[in-house]
PDB file of C-alpha atoms and ligand atoms in Angstrom:
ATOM      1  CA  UNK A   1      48.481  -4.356 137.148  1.00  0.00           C
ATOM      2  CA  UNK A   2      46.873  -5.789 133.733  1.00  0.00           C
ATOM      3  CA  UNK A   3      46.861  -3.013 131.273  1.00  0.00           C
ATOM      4  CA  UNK A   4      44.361  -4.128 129.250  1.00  0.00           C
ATOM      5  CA  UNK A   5      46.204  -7.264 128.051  1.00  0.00           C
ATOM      6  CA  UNK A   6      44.393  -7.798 124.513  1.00  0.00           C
ATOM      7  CA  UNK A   7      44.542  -4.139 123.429  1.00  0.00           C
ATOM      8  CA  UNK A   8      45.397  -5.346 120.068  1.00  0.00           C
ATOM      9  CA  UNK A   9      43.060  -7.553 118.816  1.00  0.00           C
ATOM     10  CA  UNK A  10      42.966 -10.880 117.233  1.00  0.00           C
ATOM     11  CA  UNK A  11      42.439 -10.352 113.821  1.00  0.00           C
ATOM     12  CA  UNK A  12      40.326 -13.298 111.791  1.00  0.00           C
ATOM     13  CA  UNK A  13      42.482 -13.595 108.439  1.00  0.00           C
ATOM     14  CA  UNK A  14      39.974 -12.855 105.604  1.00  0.00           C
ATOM     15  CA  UNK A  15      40.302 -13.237 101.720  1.00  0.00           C
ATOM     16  CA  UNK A  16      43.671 -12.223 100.784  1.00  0.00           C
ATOM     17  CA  UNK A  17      44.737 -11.025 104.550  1.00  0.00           C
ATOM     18  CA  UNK A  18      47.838 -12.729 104.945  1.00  0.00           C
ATOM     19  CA  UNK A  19      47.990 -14.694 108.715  1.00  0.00           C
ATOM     20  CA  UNK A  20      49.535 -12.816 111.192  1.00  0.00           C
ATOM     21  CA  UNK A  21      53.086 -13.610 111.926  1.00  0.00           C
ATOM     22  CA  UNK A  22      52.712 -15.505 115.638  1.00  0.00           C
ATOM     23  CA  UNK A  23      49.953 -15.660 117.380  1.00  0.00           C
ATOM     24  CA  UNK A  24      49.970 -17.268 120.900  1.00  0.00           C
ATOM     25  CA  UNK A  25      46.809 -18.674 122.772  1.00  0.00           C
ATOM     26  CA  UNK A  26      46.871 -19.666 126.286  1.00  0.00           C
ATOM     27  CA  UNK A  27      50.273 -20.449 126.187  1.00  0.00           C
ATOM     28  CA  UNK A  28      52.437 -21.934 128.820  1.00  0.00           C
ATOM     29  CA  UNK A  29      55.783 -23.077 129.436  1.00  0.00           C
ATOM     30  CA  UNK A  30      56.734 -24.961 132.693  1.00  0.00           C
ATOM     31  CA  UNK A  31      60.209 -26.062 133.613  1.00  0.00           C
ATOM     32  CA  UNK A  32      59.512 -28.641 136.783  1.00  0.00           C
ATOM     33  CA  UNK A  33      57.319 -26.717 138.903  1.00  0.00           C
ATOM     34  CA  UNK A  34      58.009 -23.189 137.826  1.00  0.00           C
ATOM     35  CA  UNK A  35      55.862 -21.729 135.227  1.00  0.00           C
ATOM     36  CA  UNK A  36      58.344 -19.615 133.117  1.00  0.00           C
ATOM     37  CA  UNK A  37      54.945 -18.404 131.210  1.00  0.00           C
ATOM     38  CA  UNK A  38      51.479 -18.860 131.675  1.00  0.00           C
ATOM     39  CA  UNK A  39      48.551 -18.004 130.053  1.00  0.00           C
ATOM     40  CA  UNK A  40      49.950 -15.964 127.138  1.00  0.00           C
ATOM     41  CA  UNK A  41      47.308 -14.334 124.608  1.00  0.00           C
ATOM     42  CA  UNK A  42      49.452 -12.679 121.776  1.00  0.00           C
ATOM     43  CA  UNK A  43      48.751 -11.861 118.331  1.00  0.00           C
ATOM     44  CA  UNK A  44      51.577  -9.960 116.206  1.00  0.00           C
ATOM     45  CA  UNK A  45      50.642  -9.118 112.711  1.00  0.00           C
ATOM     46  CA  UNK A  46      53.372  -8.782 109.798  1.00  0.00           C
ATOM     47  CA  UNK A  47      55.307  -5.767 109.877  1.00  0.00           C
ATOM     48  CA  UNK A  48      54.593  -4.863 113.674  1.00  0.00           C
ATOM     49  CA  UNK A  49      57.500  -4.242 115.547  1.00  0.00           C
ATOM     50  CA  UNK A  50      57.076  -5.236 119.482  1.00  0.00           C
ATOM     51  CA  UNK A  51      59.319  -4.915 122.067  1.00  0.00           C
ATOM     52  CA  UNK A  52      59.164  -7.436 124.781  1.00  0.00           C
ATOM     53  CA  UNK A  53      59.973  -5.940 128.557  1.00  0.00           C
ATOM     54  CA  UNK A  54      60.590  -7.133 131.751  1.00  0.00           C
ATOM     55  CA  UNK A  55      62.661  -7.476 134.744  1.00  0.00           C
ATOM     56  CA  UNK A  56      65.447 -10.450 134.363  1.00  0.00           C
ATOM     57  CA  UNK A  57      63.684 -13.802 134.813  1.00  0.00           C
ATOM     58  CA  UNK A  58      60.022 -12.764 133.624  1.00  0.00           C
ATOM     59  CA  UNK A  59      60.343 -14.858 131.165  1.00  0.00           C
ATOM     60  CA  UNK A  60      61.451 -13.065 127.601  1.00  0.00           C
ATOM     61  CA  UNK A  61      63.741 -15.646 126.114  1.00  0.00           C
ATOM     62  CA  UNK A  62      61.616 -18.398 127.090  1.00  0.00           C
ATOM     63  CA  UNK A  63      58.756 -16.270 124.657  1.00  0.00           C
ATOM     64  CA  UNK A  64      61.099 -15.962 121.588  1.00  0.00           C
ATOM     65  CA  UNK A  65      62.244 -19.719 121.640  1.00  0.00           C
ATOM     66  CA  UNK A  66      58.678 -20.689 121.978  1.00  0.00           C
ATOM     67  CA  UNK A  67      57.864 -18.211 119.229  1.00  0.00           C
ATOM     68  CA  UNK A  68      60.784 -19.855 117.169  1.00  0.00           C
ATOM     69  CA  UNK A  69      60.063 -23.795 117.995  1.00  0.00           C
ATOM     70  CA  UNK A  70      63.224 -24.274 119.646  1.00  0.00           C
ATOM     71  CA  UNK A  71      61.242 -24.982 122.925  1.00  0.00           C
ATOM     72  CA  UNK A  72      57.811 -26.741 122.865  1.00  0.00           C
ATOM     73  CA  UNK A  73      54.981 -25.003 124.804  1.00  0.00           C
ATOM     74  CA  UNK A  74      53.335 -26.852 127.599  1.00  0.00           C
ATOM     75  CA  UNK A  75      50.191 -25.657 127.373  1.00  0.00           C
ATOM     76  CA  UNK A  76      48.124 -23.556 124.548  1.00  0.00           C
ATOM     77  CA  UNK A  77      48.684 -22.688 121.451  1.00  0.00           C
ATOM     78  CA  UNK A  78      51.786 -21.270 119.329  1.00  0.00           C
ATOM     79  CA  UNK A  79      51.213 -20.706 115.562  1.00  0.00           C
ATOM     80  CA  UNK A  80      53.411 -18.990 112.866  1.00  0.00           C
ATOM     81  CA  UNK A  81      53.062 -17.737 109.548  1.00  0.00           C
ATOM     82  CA  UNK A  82      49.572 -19.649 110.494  1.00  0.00           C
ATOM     83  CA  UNK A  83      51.154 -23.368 111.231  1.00  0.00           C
ATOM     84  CA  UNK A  84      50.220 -24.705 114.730  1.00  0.00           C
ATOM     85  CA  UNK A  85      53.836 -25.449 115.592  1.00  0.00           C
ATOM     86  CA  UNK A  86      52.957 -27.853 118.097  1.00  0.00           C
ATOM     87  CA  UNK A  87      53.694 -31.628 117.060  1.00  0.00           C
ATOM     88  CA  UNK A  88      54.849 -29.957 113.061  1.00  0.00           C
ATOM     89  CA  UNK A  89      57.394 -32.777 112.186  1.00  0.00           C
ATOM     90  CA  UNK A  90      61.078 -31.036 112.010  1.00  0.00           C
ATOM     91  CA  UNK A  91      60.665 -31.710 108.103  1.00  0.00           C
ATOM     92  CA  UNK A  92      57.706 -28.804 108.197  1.00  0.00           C
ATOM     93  CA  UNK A  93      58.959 -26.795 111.413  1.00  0.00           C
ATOM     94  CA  UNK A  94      62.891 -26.275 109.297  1.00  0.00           C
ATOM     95  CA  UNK A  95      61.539 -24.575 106.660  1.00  0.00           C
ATOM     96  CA  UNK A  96      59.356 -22.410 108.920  1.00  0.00           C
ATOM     97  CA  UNK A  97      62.595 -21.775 110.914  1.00  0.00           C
ATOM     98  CA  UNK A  98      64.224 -20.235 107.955  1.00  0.00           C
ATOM     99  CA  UNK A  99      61.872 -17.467 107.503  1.00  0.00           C
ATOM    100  CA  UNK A 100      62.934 -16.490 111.197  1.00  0.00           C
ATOM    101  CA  UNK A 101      65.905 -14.543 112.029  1.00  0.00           C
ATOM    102  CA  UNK A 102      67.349 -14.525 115.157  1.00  0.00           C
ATOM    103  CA  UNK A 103      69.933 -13.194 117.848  1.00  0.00           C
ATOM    104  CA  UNK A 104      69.893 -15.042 121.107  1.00  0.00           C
ATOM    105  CA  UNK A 105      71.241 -13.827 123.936  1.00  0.00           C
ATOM    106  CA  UNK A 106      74.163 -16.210 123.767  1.00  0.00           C
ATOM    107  CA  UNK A 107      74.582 -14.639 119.969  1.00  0.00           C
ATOM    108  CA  UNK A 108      75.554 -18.467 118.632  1.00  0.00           C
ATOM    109  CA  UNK A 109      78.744 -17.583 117.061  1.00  0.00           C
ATOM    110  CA  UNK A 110      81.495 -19.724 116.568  1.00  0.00           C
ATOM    111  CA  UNK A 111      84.490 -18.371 118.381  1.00  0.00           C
ATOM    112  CA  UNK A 112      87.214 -19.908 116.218  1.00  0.00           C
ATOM    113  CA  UNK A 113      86.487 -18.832 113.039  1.00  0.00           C
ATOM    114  CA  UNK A 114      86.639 -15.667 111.117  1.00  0.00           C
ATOM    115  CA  UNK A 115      83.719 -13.241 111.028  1.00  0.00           C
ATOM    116  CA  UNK A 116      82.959 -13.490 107.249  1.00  0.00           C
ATOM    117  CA  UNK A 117      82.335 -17.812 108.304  1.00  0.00           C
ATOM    118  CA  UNK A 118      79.838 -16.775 111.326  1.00  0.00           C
ATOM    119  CA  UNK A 119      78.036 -14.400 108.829  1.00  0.00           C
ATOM    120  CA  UNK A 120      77.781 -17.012 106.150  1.00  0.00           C
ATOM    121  CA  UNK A 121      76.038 -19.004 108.201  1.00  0.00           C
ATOM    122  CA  UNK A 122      73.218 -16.522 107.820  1.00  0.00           C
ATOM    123  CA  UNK A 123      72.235 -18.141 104.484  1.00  0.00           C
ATOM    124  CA  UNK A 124      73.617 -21.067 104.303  1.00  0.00           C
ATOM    125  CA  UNK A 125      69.478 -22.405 104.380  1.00  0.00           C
ATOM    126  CA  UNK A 126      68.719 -20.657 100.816  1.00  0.00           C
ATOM    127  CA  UNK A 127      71.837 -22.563  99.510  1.00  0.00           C
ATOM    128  CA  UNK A 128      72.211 -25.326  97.831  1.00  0.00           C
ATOM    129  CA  UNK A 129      74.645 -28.471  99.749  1.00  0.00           C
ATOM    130  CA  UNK A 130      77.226 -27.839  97.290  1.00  0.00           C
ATOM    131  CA  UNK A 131      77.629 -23.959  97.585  1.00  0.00           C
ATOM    132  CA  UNK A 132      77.084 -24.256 101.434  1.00  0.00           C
ATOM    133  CA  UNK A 133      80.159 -26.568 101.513  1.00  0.00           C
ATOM    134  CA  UNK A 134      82.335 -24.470  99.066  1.00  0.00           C
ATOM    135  CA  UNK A 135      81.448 -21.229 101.295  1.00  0.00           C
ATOM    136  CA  UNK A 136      83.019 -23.285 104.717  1.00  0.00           C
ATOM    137  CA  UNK A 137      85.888 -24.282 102.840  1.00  0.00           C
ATOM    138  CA  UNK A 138      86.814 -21.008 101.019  1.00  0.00           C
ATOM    139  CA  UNK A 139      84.268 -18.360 102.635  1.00  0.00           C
ATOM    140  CA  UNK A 140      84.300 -15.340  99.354  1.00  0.00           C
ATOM    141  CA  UNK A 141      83.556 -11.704 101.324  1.00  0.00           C
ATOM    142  CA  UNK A 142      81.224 -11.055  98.170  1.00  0.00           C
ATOM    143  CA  UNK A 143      79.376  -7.806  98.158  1.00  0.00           C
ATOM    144  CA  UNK A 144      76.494  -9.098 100.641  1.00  0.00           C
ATOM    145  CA  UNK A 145      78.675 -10.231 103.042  1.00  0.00           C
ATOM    146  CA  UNK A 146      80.648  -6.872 102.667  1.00  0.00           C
ATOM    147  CA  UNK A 147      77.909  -4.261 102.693  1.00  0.00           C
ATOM    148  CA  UNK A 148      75.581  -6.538 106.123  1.00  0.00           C
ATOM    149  CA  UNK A 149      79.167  -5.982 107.495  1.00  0.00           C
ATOM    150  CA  UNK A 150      79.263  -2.231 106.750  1.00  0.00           C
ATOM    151  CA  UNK A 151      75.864  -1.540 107.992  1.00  0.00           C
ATOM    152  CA  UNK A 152      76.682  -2.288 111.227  1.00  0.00           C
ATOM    153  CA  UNK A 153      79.682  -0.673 111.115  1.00  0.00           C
ATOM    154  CA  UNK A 154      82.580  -4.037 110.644  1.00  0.00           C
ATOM    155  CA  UNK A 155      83.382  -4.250 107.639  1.00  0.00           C
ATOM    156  CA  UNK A 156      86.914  -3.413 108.484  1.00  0.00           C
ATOM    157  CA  UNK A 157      86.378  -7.146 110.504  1.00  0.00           C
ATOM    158  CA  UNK A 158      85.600  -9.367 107.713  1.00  0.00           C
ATOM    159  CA  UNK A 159      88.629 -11.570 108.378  1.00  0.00           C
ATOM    160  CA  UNK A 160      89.200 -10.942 111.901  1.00  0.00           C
ATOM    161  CA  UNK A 161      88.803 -14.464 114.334  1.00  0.00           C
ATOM    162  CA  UNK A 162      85.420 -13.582 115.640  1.00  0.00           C
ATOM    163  CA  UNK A 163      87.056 -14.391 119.400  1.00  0.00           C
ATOM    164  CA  UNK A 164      89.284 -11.474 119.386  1.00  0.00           C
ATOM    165  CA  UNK A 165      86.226  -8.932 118.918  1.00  0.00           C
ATOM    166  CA  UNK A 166      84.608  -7.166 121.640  1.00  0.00           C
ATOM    167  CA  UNK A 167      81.394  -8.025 123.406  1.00  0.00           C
ATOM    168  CA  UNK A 168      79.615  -5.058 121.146  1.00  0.00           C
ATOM    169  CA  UNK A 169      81.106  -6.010 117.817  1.00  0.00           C
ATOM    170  CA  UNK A 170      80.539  -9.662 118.582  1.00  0.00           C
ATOM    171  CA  UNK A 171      76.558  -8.733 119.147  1.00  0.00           C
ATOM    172  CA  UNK A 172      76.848  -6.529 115.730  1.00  0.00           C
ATOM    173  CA  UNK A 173      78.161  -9.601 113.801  1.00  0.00           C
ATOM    174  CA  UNK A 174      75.426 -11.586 114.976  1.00  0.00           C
ATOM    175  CA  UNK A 175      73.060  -8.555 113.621  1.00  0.00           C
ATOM    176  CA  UNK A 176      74.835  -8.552 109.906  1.00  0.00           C
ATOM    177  CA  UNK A 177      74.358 -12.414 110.088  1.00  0.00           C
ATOM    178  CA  UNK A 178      70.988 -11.881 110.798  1.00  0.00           C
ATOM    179  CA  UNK A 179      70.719  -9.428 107.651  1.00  0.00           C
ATOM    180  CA  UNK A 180      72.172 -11.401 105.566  1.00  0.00           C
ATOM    181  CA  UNK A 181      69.482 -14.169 106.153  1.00  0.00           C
ATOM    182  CA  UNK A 182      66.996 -11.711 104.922  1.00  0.00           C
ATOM    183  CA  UNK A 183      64.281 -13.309 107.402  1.00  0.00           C
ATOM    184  CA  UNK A 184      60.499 -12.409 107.145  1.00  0.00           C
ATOM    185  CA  UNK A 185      60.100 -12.411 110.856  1.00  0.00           C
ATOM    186  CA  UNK A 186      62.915 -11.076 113.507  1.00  0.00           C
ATOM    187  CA  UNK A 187      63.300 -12.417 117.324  1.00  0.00           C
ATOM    188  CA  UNK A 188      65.872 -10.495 118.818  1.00  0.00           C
ATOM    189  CA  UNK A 189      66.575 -11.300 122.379  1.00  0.00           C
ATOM    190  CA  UNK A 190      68.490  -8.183 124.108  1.00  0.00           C
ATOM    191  CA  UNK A 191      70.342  -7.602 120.962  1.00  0.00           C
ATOM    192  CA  UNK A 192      71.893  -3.793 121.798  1.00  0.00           C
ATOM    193  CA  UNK A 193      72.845  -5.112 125.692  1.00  0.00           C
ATOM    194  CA  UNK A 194      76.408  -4.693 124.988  1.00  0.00           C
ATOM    195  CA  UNK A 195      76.234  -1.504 122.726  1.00  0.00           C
ATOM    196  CA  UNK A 196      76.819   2.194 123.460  1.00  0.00           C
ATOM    197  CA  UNK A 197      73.523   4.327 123.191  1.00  0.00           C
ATOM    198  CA  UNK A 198      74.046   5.395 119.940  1.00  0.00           C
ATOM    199  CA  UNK A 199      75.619   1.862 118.462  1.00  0.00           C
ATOM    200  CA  UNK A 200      72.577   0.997 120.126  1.00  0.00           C
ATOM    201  CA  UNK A 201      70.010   3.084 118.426  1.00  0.00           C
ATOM    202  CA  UNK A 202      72.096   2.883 115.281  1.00  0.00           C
ATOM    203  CA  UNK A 203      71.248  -1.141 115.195  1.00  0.00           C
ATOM    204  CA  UNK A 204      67.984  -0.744 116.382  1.00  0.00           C
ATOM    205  CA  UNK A 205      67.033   1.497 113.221  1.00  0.00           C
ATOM    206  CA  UNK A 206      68.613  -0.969 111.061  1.00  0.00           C
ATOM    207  CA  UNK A 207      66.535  -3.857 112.503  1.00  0.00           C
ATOM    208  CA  UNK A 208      63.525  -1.667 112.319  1.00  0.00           C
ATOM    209  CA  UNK A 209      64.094  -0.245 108.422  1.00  0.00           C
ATOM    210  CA  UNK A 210      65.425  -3.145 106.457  1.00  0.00           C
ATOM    211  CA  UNK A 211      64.973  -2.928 102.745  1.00  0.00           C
ATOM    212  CA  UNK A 212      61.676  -4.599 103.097  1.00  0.00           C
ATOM    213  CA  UNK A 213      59.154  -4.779 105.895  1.00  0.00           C
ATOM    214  CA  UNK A 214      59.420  -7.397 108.518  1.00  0.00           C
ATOM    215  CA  UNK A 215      58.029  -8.455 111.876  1.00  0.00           C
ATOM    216  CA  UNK A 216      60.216  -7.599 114.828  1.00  0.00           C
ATOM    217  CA  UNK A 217      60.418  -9.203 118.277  1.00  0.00           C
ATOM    218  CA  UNK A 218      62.806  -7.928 120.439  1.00  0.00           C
ATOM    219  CA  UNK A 219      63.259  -8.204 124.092  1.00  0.00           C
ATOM    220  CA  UNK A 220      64.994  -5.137 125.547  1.00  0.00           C
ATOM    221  CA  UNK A 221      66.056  -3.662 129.122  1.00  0.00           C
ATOM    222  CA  UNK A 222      65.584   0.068 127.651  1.00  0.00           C
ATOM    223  CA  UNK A 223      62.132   1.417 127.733  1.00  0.00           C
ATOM    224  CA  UNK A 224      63.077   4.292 125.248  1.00  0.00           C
ATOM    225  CA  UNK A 225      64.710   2.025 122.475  1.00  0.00           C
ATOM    226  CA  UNK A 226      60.894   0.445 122.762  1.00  0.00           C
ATOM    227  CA  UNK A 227      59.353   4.030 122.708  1.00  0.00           C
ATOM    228  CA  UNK A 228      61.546   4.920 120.134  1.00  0.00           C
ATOM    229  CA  UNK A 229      61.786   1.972 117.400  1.00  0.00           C
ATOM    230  CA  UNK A 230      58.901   0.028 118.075  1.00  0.00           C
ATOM    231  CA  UNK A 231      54.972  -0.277 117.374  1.00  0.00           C
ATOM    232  CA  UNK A 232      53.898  -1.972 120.308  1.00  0.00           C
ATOM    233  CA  UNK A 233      55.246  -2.831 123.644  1.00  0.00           C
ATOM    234  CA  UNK A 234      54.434  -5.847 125.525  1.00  0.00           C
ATOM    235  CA  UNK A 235      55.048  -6.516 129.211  1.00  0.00           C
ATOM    236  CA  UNK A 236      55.777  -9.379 131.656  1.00  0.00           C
ATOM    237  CA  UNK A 237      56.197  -9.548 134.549  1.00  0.00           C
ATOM    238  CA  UNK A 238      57.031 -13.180 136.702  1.00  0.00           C
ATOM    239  CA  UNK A 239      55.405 -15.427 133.496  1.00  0.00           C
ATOM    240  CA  UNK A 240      52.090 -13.393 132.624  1.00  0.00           C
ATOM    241  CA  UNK A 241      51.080 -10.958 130.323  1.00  0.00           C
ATOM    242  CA  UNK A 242      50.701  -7.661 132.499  1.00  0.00           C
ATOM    243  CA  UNK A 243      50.238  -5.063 129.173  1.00  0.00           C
ATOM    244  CA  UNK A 244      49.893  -4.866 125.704  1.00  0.00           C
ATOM    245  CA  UNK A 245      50.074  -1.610 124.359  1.00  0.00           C
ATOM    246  CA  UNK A 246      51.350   1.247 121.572  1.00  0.00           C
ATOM    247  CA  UNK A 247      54.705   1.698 122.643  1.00  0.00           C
ATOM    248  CA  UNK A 248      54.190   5.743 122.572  1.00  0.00           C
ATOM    249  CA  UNK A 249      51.950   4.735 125.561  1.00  0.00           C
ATOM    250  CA  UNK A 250      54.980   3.827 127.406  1.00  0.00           C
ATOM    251  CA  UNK A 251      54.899   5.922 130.883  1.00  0.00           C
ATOM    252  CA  UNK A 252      56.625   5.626 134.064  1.00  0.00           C
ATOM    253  CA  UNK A 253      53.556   4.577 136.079  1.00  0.00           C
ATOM    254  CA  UNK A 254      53.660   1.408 133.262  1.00  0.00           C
ATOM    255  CA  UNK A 255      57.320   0.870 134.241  1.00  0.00           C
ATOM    256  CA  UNK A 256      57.316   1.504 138.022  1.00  0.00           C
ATOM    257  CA  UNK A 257      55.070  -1.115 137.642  1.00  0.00           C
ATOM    258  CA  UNK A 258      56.589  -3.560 135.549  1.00  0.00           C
ATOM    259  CA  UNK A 259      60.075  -3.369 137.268  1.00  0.00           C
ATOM    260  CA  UNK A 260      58.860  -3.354 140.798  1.00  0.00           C
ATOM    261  CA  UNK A 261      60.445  -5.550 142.633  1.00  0.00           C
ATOM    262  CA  UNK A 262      57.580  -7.491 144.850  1.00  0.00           C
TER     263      UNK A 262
HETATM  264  N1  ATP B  28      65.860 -24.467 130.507  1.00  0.00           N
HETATM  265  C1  ATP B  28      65.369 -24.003 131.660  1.00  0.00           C
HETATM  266  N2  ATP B  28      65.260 -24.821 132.727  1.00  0.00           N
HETATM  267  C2  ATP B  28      64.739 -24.369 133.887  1.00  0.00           C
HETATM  268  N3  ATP B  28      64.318 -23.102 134.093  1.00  0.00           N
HETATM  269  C3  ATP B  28      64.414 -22.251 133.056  1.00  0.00           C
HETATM  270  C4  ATP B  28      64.966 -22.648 131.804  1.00  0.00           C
HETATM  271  N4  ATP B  28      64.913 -21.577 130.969  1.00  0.00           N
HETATM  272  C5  ATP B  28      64.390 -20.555 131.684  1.00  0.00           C
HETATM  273  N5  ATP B  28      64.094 -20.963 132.937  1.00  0.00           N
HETATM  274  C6  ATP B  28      63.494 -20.134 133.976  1.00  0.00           C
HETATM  275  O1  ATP B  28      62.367 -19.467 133.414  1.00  0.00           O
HETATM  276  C7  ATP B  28      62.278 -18.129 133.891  1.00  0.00           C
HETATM  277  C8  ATP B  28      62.272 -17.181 132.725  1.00  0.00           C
HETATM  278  O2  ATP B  28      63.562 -17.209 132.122  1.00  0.00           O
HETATM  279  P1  ATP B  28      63.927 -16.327 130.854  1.00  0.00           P
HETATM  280  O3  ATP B  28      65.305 -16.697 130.463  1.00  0.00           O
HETATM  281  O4  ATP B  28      62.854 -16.473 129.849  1.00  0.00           O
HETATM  282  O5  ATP B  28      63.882 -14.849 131.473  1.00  0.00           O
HETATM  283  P2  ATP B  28      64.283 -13.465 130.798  1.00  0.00           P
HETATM  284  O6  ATP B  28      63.099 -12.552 130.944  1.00  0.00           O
HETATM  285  O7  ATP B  28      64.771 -13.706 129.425  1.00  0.00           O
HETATM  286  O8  ATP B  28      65.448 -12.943 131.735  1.00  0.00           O
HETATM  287  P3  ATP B  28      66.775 -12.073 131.374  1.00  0.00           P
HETATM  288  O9  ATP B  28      66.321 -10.644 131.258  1.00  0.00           O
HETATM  289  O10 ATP B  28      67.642 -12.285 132.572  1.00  0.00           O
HETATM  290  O11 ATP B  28      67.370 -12.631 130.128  1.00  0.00           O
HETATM  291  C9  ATP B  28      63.453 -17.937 134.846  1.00  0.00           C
HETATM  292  O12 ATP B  28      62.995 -18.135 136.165  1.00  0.00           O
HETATM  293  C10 ATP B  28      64.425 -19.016 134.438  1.00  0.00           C
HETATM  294  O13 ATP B  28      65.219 -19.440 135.524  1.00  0.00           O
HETATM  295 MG1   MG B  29      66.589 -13.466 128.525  1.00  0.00          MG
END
């Protein structure tokens, strides 16, 4: 099924019009002879919030680390923030990176250490060497730290070793790291997988209404947190593109079809 794959449109920026946060032409990614992606046409403009669905293996993750530069595209085009990121020397792609928040399936926390350190870590970009250094060796719970921690419902955590938390509170550190970087654009890759329904909704309304508007990515097994929180929904299906649509246009026939197994 292709559900009209370009429903929203490519928009030329004009005067003031700022770029639009990714856009994606014709892009691929191949690992050997498998094409993870392939022919990808995506524009997201700032402040849309798009969920990304699909069965396990359609290729999600591979989209928001192409999206973020961690993996190069083998064929087309990726740009963000309107910088081609392909061949950007690390010097230019760094900065770009810091303006994008994100929760990876594998969350990227460090075990041993207290929560307060993995949050931290969240903005250790905007400081300077110095202040990064004195935050490792003495982490201070100042009122940022405390109040990302109390929005997602751990600030009771701030010195706990982030290996004795649960699988859900380790995913909601990962989220008040991610708030504390204060990113312009979010890629969240399944980041309410381990979370109760309402933890789950809770988090996804706090990714969705930060204090000021951002663009949000975020892959996600539950067709109702998309019809719910998002914009837009996106589908793929084995590597390509299959819709592109208002998430409110969300049905069942749309689903059947995406999660069919063939
Ligand atoms: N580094 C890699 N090397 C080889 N194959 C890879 C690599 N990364 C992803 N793939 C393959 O690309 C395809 C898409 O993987 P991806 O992780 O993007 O899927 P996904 O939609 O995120 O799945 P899930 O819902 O299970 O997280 C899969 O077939 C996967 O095996
Ligand atoms: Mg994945």
């Amino acid at each position: 099924m292709t559900e009209n794959a370009n429903l929203v449109p490519f928009r030329q920026a004009s005067g003031d019009a700022p770029p639009p946060a990714v856009v994606l032409r014709r892009v691929g990614r191949r690992f050997a002879s498998h094409d993870a992606l392939a022919d990808i046409d995506l524009a997201i403009h700032v402040g849309e919030r798009v969920a990304i669905l699909g069965a396990s293996g359609a290729g999600k993750s591979t989209l928001l680390s192409l999206i973020n530069g961690s993996l190069p595209a083998t064929s087309g085009d990726v740009e963000v923030f309107g910088t081609r990121l392909a061949g950007l020397p690390l010097a230019r792609l760094r900065p770009l990176q810091r303006r994008i928040g994100i929760i990876s399936q594998r969350l990227d926390l460090v075990d041993q250490v207290r929560v307060l350190h993995n949050i931290n870590g969240g903005r250790l970009g905007r400081w300077s060497s110095v202040r990064a250094l004195a935050a490792l060796a003495w982490p201070h719970a100042d009122t940022a730290a405390i109040d990302a921690l109390e929005r997602v419902g751990l600030a009771w955590a701030v010195h706990e070793r982030t290996e004795l938390l649960s699988g859900g509170e380790r995913q909601r550190v990962a989220i008040a790291r991610l708030l504390l970087q204060e990113p312009e654009l979010v890629l969240a890759d399944e980041p309410v997988s381990s979370l109760d329904p309402t933890r789950a909704a809770g988090i996804l309304e706090l990714l969705c209404a930060p204090a000021r508007p951002i663009t949000l990515v975020v892959s996600l097994h539950q067709p109702e947190l998309a019809r719910q929180h998002c914009t837009r929904a996106v589908g793929l299906r084995a590597g390509r593109l299959v819709f592109d649509l208002p998430a409110d246009r969300l049905d069942d026939r749309v689903l059947n079809d995406l999660y069919t197994l063939t």
